[in-house]
mmCIF file of C-alpha atoms in Angstrom:
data_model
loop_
_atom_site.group_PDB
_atom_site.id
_atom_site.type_symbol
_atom_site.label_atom_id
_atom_site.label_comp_id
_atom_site.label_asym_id
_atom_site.label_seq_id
_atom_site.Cartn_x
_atom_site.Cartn_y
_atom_site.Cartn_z
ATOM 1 C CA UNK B 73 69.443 30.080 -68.371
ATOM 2 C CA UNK B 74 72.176 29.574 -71.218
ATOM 3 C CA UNK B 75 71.304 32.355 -72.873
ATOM 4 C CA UNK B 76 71.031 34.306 -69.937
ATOM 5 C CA UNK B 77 74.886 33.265 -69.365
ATOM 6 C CA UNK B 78 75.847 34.100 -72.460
ATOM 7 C CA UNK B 79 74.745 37.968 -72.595
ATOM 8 C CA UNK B 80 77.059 38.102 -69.607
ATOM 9 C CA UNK B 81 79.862 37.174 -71.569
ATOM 10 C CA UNK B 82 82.268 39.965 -73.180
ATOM 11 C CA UNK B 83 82.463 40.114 -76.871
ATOM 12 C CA UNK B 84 85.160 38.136 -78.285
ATOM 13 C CA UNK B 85 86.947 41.411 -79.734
ATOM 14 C CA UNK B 86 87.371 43.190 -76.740
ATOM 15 C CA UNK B 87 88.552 39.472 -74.990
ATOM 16 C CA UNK B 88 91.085 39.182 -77.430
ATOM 17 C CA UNK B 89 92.086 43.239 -77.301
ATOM 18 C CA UNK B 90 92.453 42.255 -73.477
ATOM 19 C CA UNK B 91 94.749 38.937 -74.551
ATOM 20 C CA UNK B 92 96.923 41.603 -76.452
ATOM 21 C CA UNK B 93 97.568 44.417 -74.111
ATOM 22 C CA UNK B 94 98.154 41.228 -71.378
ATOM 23 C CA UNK B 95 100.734 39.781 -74.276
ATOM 24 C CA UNK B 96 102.830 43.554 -74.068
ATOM 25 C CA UNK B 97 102.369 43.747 -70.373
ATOM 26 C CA UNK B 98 104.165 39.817 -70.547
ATOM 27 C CA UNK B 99 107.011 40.678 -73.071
ATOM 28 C CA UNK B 100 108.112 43.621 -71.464
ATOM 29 C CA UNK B 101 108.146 42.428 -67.999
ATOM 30 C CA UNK B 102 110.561 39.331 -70.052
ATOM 31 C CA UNK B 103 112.410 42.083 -71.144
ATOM 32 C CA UNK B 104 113.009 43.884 -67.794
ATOM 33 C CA UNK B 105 113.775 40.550 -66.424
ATOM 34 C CA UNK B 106 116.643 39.750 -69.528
ATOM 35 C CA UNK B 107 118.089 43.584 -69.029
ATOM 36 C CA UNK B 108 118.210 43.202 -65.294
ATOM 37 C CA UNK B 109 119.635 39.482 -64.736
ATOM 38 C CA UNK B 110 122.489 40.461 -67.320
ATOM 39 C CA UNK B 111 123.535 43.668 -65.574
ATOM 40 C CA UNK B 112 126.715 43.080 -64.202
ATOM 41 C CA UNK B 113 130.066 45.365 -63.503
ATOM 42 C CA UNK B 114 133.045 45.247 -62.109
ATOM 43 C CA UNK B 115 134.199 47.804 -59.582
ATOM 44 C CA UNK B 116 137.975 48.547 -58.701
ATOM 45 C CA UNK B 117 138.616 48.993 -55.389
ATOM 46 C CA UNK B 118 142.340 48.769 -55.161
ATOM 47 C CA UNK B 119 145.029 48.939 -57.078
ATOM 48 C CA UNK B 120 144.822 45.306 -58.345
ATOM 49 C CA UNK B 121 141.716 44.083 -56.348
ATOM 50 C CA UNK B 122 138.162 44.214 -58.782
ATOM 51 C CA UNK B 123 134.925 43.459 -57.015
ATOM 52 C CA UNK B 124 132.254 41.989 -59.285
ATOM 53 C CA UNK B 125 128.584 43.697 -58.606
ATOM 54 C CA UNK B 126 125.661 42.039 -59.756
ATOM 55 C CA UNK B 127 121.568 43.168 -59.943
ATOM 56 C CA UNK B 128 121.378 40.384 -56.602
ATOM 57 C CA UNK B 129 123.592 43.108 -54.620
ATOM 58 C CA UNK B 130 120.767 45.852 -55.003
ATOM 59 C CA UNK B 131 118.059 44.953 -52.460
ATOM 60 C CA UNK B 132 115.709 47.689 -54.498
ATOM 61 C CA UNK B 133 116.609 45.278 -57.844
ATOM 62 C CA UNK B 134 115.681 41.706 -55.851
ATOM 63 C CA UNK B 135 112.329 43.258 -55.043
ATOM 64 C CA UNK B 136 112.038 44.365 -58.904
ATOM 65 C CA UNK B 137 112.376 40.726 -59.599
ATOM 66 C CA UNK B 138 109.831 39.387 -56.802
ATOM 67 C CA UNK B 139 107.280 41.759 -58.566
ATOM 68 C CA UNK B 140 108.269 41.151 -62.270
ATOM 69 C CA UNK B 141 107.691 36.577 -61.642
ATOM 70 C CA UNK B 142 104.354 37.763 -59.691
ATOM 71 C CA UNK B 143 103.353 39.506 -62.771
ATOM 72 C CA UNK B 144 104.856 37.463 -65.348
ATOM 73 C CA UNK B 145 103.363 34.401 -64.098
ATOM 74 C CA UNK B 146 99.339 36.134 -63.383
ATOM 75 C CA UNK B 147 99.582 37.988 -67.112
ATOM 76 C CA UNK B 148 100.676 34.347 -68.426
ATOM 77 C CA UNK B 149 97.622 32.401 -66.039
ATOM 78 C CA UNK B 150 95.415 35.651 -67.327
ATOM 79 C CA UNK B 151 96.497 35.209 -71.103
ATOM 80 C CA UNK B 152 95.987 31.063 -71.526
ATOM 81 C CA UNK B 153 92.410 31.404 -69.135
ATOM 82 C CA UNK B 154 91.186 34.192 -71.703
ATOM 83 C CA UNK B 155 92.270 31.934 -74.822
ATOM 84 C CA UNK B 156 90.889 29.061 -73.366
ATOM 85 C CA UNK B 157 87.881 30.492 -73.123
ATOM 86 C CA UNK B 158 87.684 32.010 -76.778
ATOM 87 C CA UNK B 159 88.707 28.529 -78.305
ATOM 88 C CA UNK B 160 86.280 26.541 -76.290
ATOM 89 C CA UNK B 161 83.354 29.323 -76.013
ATOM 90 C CA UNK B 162 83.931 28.611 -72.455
ATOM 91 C CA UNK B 163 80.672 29.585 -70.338
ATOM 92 C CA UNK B 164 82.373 31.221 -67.133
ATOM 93 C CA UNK B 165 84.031 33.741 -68.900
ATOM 94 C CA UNK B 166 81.733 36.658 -67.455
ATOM 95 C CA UNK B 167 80.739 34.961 -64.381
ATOM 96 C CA UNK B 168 80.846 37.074 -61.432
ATOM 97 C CA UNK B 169 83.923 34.843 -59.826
ATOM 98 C CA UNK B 170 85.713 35.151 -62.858
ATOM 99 C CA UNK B 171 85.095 39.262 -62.679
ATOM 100 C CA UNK B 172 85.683 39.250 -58.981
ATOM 101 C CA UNK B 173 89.096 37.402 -59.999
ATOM 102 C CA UNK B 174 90.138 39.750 -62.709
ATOM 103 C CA UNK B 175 89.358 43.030 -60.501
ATOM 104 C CA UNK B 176 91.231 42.000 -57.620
ATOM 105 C CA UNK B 177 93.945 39.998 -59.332
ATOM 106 C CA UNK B 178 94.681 43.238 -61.672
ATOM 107 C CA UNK B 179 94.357 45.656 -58.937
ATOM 108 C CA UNK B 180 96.860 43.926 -56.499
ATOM 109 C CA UNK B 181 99.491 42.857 -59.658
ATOM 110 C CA UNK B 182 99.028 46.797 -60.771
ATOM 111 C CA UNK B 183 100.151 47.871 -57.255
ATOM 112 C CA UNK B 184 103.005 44.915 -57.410
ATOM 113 C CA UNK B 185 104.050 46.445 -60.395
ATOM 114 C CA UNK B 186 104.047 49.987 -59.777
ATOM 115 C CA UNK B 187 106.081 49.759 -56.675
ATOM 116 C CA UNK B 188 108.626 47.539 -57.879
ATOM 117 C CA UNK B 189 109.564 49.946 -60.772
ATOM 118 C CA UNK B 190 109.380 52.716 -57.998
ATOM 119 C CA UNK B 191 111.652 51.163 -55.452
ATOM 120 C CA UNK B 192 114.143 50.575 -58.545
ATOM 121 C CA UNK B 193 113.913 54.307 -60.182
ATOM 122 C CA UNK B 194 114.362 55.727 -56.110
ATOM 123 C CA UNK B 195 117.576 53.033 -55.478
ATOM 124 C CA UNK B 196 119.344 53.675 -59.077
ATOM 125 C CA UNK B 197 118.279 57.449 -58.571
ATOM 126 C CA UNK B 198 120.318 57.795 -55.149
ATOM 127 C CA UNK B 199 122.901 54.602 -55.225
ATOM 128 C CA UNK B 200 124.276 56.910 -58.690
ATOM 129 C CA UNK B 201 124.217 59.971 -56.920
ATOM 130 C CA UNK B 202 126.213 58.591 -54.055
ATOM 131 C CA UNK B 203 128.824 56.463 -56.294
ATOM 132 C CA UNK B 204 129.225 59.384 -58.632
ATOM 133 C CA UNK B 205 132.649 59.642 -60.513
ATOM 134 C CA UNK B 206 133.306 55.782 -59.786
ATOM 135 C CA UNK B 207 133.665 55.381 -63.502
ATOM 136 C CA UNK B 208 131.521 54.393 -66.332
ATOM 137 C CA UNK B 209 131.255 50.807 -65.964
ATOM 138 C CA UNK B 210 128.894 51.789 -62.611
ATOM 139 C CA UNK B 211 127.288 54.163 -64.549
ATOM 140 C CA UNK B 212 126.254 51.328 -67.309
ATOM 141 C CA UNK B 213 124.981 49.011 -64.279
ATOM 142 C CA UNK B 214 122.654 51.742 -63.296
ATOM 143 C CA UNK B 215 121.565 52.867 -66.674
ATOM 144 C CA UNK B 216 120.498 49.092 -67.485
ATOM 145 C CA UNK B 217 118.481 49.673 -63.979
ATOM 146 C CA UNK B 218 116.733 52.530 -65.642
ATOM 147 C CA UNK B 219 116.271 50.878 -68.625
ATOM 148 C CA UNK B 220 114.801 48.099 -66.753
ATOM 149 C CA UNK B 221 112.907 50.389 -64.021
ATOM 150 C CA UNK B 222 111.318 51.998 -67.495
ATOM 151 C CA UNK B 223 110.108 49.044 -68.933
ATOM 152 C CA UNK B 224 108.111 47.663 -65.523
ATOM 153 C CA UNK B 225 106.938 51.043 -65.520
ATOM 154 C CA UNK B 226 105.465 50.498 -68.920
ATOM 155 C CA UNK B 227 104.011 46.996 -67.845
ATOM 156 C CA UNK B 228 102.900 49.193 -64.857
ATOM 157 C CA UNK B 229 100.817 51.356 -66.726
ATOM 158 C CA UNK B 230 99.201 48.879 -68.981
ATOM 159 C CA UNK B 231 98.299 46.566 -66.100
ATOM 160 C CA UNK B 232 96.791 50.028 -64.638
ATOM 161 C CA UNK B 233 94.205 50.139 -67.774
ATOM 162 C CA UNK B 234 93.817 46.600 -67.707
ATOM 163 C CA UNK B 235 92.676 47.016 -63.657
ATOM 164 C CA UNK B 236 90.511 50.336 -64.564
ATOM 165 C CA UNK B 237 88.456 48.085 -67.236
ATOM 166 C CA UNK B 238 87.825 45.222 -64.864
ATOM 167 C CA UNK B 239 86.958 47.584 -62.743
ATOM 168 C CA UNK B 240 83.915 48.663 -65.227
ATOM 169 C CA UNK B 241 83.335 45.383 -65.809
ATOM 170 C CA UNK B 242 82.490 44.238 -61.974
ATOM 171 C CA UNK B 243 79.015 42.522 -61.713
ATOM 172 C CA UNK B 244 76.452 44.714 -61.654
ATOM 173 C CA UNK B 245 74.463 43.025 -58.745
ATOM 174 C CA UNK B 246 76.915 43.710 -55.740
ATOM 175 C CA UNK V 155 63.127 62.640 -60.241
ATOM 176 C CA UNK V 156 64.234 64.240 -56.847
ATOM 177 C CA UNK V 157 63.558 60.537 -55.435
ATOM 178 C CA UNK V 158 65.575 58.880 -57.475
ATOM 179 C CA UNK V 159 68.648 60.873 -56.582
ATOM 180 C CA UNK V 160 67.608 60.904 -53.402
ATOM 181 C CA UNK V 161 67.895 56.581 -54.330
ATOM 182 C CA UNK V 162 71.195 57.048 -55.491
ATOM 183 C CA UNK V 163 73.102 58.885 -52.382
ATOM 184 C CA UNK V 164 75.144 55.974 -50.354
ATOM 185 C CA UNK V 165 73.693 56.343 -46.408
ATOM 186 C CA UNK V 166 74.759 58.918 -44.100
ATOM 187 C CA UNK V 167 76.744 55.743 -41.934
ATOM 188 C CA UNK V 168 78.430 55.009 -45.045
ATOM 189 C CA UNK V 169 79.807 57.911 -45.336
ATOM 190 C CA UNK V 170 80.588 58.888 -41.956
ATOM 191 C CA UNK V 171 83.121 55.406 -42.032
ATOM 192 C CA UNK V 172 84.645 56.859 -45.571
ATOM 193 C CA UNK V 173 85.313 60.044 -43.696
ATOM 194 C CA UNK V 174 86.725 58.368 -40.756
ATOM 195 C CA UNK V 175 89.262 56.319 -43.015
ATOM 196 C CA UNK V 176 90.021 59.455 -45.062
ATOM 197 C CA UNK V 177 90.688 61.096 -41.420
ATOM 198 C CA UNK V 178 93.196 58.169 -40.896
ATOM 199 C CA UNK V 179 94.616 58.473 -43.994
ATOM 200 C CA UNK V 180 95.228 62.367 -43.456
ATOM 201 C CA UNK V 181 96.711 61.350 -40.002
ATOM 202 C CA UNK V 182 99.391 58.987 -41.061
ATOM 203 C CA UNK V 183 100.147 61.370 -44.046
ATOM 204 C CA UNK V 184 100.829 64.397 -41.835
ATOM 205 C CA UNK V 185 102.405 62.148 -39.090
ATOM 206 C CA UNK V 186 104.974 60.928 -42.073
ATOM 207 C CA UNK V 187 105.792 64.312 -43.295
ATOM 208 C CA UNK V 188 106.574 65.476 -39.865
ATOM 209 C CA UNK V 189 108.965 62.600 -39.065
ATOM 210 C CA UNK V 190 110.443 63.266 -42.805
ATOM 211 C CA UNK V 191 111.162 66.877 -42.417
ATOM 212 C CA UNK V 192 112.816 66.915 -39.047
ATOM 213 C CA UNK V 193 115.014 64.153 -40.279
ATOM 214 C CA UNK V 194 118.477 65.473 -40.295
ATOM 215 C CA UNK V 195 121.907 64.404 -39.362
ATOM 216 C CA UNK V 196 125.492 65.371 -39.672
ATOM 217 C CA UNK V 197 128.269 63.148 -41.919
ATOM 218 C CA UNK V 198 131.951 62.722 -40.412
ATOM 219 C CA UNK V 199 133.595 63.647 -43.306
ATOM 220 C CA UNK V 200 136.989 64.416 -42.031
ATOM 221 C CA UNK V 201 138.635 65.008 -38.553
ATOM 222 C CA UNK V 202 137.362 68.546 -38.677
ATOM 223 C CA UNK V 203 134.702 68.304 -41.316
ATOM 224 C CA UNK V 204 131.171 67.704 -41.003
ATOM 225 C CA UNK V 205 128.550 67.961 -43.648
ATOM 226 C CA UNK V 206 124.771 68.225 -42.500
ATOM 227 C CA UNK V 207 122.729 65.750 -44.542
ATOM 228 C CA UNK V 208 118.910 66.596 -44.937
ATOM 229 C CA UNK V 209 115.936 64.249 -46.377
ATOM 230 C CA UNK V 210 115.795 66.769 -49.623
ATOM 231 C CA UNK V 211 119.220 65.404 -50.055
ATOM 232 C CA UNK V 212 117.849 61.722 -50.859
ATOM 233 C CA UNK V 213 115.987 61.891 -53.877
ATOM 234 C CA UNK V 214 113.348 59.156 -53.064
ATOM 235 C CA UNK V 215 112.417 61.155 -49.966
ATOM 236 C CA UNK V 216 111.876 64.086 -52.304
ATOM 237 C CA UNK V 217 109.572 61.839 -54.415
ATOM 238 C CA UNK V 218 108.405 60.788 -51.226
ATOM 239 C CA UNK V 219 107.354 64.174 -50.285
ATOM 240 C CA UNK V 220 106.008 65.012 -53.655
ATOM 241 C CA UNK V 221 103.095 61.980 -53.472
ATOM 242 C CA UNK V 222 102.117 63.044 -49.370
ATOM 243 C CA UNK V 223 101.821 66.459 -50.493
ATOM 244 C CA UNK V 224 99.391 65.202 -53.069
ATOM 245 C CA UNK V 225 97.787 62.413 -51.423
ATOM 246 C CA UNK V 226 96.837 65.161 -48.266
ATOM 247 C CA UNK V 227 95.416 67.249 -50.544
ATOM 248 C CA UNK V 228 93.456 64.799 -52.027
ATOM 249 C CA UNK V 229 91.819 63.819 -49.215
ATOM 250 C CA UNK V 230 91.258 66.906 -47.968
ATOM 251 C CA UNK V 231 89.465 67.894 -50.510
ATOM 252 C CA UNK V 232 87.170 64.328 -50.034
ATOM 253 C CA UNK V 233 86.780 64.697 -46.299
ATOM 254 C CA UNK V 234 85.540 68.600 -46.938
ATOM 255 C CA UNK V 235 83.424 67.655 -49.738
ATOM 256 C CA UNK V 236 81.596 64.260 -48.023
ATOM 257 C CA UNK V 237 81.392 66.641 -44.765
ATOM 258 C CA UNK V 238 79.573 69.392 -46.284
ATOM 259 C CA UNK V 239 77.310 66.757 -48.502
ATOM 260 C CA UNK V 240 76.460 65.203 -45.060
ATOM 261 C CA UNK V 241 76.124 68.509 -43.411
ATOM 262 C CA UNK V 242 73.845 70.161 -46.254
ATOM 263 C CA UNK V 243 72.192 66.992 -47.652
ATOM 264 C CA UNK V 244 73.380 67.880 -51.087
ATOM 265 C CA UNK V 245 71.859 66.120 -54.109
ATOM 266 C CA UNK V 246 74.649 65.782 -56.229
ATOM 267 C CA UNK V 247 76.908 62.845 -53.816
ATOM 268 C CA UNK V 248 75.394 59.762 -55.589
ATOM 269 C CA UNK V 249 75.507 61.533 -58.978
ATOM 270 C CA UNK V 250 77.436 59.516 -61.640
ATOM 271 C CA UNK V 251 80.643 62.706 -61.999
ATOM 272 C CA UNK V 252 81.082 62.311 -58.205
ATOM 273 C CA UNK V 253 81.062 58.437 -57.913
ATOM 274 C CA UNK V 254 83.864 58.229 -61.052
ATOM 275 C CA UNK V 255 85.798 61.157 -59.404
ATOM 276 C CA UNK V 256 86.086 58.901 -56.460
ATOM 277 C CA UNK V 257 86.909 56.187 -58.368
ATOM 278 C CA UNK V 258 89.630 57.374 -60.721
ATOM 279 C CA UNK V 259 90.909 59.939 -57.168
ATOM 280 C CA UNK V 260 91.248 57.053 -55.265
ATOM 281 C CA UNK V 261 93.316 54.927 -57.948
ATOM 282 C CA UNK V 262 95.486 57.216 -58.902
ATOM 283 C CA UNK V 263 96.549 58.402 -55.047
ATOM 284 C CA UNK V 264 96.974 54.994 -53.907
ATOM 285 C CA UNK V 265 99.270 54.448 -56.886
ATOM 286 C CA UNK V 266 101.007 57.693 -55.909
ATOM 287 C CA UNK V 267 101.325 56.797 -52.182
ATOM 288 C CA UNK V 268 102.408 53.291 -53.229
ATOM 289 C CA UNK V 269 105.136 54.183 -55.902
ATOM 290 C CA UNK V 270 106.323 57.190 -52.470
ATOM 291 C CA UNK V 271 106.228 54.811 -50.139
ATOM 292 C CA UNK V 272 108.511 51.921 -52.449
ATOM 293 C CA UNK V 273 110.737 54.373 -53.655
ATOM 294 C CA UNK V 274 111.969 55.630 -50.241
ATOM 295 C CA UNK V 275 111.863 51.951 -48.992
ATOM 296 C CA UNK V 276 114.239 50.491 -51.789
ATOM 297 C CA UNK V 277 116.331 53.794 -51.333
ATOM 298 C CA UNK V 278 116.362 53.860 -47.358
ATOM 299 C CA UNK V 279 117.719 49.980 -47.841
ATOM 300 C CA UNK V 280 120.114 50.282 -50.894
ATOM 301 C CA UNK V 281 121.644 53.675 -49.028
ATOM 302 C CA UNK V 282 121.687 52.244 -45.280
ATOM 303 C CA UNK V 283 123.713 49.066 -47.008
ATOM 304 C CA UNK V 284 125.922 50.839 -48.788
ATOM 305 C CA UNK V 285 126.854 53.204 -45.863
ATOM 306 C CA UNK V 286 127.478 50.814 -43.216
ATOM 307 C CA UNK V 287 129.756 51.424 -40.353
ATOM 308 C CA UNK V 288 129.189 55.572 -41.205
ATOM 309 C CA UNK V 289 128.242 55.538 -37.249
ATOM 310 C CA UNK V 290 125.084 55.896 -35.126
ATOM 311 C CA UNK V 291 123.973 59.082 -36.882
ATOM 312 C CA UNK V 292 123.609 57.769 -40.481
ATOM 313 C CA UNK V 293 121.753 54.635 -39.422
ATOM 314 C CA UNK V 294 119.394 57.150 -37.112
ATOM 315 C CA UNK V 295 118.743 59.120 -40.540
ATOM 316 C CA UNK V 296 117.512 55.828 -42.339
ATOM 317 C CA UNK V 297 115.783 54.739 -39.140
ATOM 318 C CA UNK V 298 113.531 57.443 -39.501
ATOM 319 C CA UNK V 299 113.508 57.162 -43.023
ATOM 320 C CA UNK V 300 111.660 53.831 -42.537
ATOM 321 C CA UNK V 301 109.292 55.362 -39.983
ATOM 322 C CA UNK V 302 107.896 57.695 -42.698
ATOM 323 C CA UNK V 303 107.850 54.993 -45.368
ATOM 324 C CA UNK V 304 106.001 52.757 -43.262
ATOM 325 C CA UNK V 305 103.407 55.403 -42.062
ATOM 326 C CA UNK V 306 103.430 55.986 -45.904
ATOM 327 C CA UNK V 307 102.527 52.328 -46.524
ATOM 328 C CA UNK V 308 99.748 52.335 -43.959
ATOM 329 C CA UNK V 309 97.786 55.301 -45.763
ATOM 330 C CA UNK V 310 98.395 53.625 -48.751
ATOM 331 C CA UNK V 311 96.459 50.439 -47.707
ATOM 332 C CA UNK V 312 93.759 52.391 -46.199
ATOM 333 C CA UNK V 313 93.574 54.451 -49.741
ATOM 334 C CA UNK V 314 94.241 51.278 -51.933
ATOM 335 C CA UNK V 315 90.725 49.978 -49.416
ATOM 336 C CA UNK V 316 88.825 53.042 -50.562
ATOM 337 C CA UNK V 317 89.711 52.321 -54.219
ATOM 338 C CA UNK V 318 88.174 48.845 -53.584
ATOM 339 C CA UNK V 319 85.451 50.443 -52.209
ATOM 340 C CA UNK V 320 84.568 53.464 -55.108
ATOM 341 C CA UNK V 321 85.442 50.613 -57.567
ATOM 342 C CA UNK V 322 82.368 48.542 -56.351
ATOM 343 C CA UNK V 323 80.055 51.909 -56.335
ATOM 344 C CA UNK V 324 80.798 52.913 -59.793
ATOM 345 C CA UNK V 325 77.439 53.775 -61.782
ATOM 346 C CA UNK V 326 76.107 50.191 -63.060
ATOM 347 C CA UNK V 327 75.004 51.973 -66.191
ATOM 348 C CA UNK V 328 78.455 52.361 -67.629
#
């Protein structure tokens, strides 16, 4: 029966190959977060009247941040489960719950991810278009958007590998 | 060995259902690119000026466009292919080529009709905030806007079902 549970268990290389990609997927959502919660500008409106604008005034930007803690916190549950289990040689790493976990869990943070970094590229994309010539401190605010938009779309894309390998890696019986 | 295949196929019910959601998918698809393209309005610009604003002139609904053009296509092609499979009993729908065709189809669409249907979302909301009080018109234009987002979101959920669904009848000898 134990050694039965064991074959079922992934190799350690490819677990910790998994820890890694999950470790870029984590410090680029950390840096989307730092580039978006410091992107701030002022915008004149009047002769002496400046109105500060902050990432909370974009609606598109607040969802960016719901999506970036929801996969910021599942990459860091994913990450300390999978080292767990390396250190202690844990026996439910390739159970078919902890499978059934991964598959879902990366296929629903992948979509998360994916349309949070859309919804910001399509609001920067139009809210420059329609503020154009307001002067370059808006532009700045919306190229740190980009810049942030880019890198969930880079978390995006690893989480999308991650989800296509759990995917291959579903129990065999169902 | 003609057996075996024969083994393999999923049964006719099964994919009679698959076609049925694809059907719904293509529905919603064509029902949100008809709502889209008729969306139009004219802008007050001046006393005597009035500028005609179009959904190619919001570059999320563009994107928008871009993934429902592909997504119909895509399942198109599915529905015609499962149909004639049913129709002609043909060999090949079980066979490993078709079943990770399905799979990787299905991802990448339902990340496609996702990332549409968040784009024009964050945009419709970032835009209708940041032209409030324009009048009736404008907040008819992003009224509809969010009609064809949400039938957007609806095939994606259906698609995002049938990637659950290919992902659990991927070959088990991969």
């Amino acid at each position: 029966m134990a050694s039965s549970t064991l074959l079922l268990q992934p190799p350690v290389t490819a677990r910790v190959a998994t820890v890694l990609v999950r470790a870029t997927v984590l410090a680029s959502l950390v840096l989307s977060l730092a580039v978006m919660t410091t992107d701030t500008t002022t915008l004149q409106v009047g002769i002496n009247l400046s109105v500060e604008v902050k990432f909370m005034d974009v609606y598109s930007y607040r969802y960016m941040l719901g999506t970036i803690v929801i996969g910021a916190a599942y990459t860091l549950l994913q990450i300390a489960n999978t080292i767990y289990g390396i250190c202690t040689a844990n026996q439910s790493a390739g159970s078919d719950g902890v499978l059934l976990f991964d598959f879902f869990g990366d296929k629903m943070v992948s979509y998360f991810l994916a349309t949070g970094a859309a919804a910001a590229f399509g609001a920067t994309k139009d809210l420059k278009a329609a503020t154009e010539g307001s002067g370059s401190n808006v532009d700045k605010f919306f190229d740190n958007g980009y810049a942030a938009a880019s890198l969930l779309l880079f978390s995006f894309i690893c989480c999308a590998l991650l989800s296509v390998i759990s995917s291959f890696s579903l129990p065999k019986n169902i």
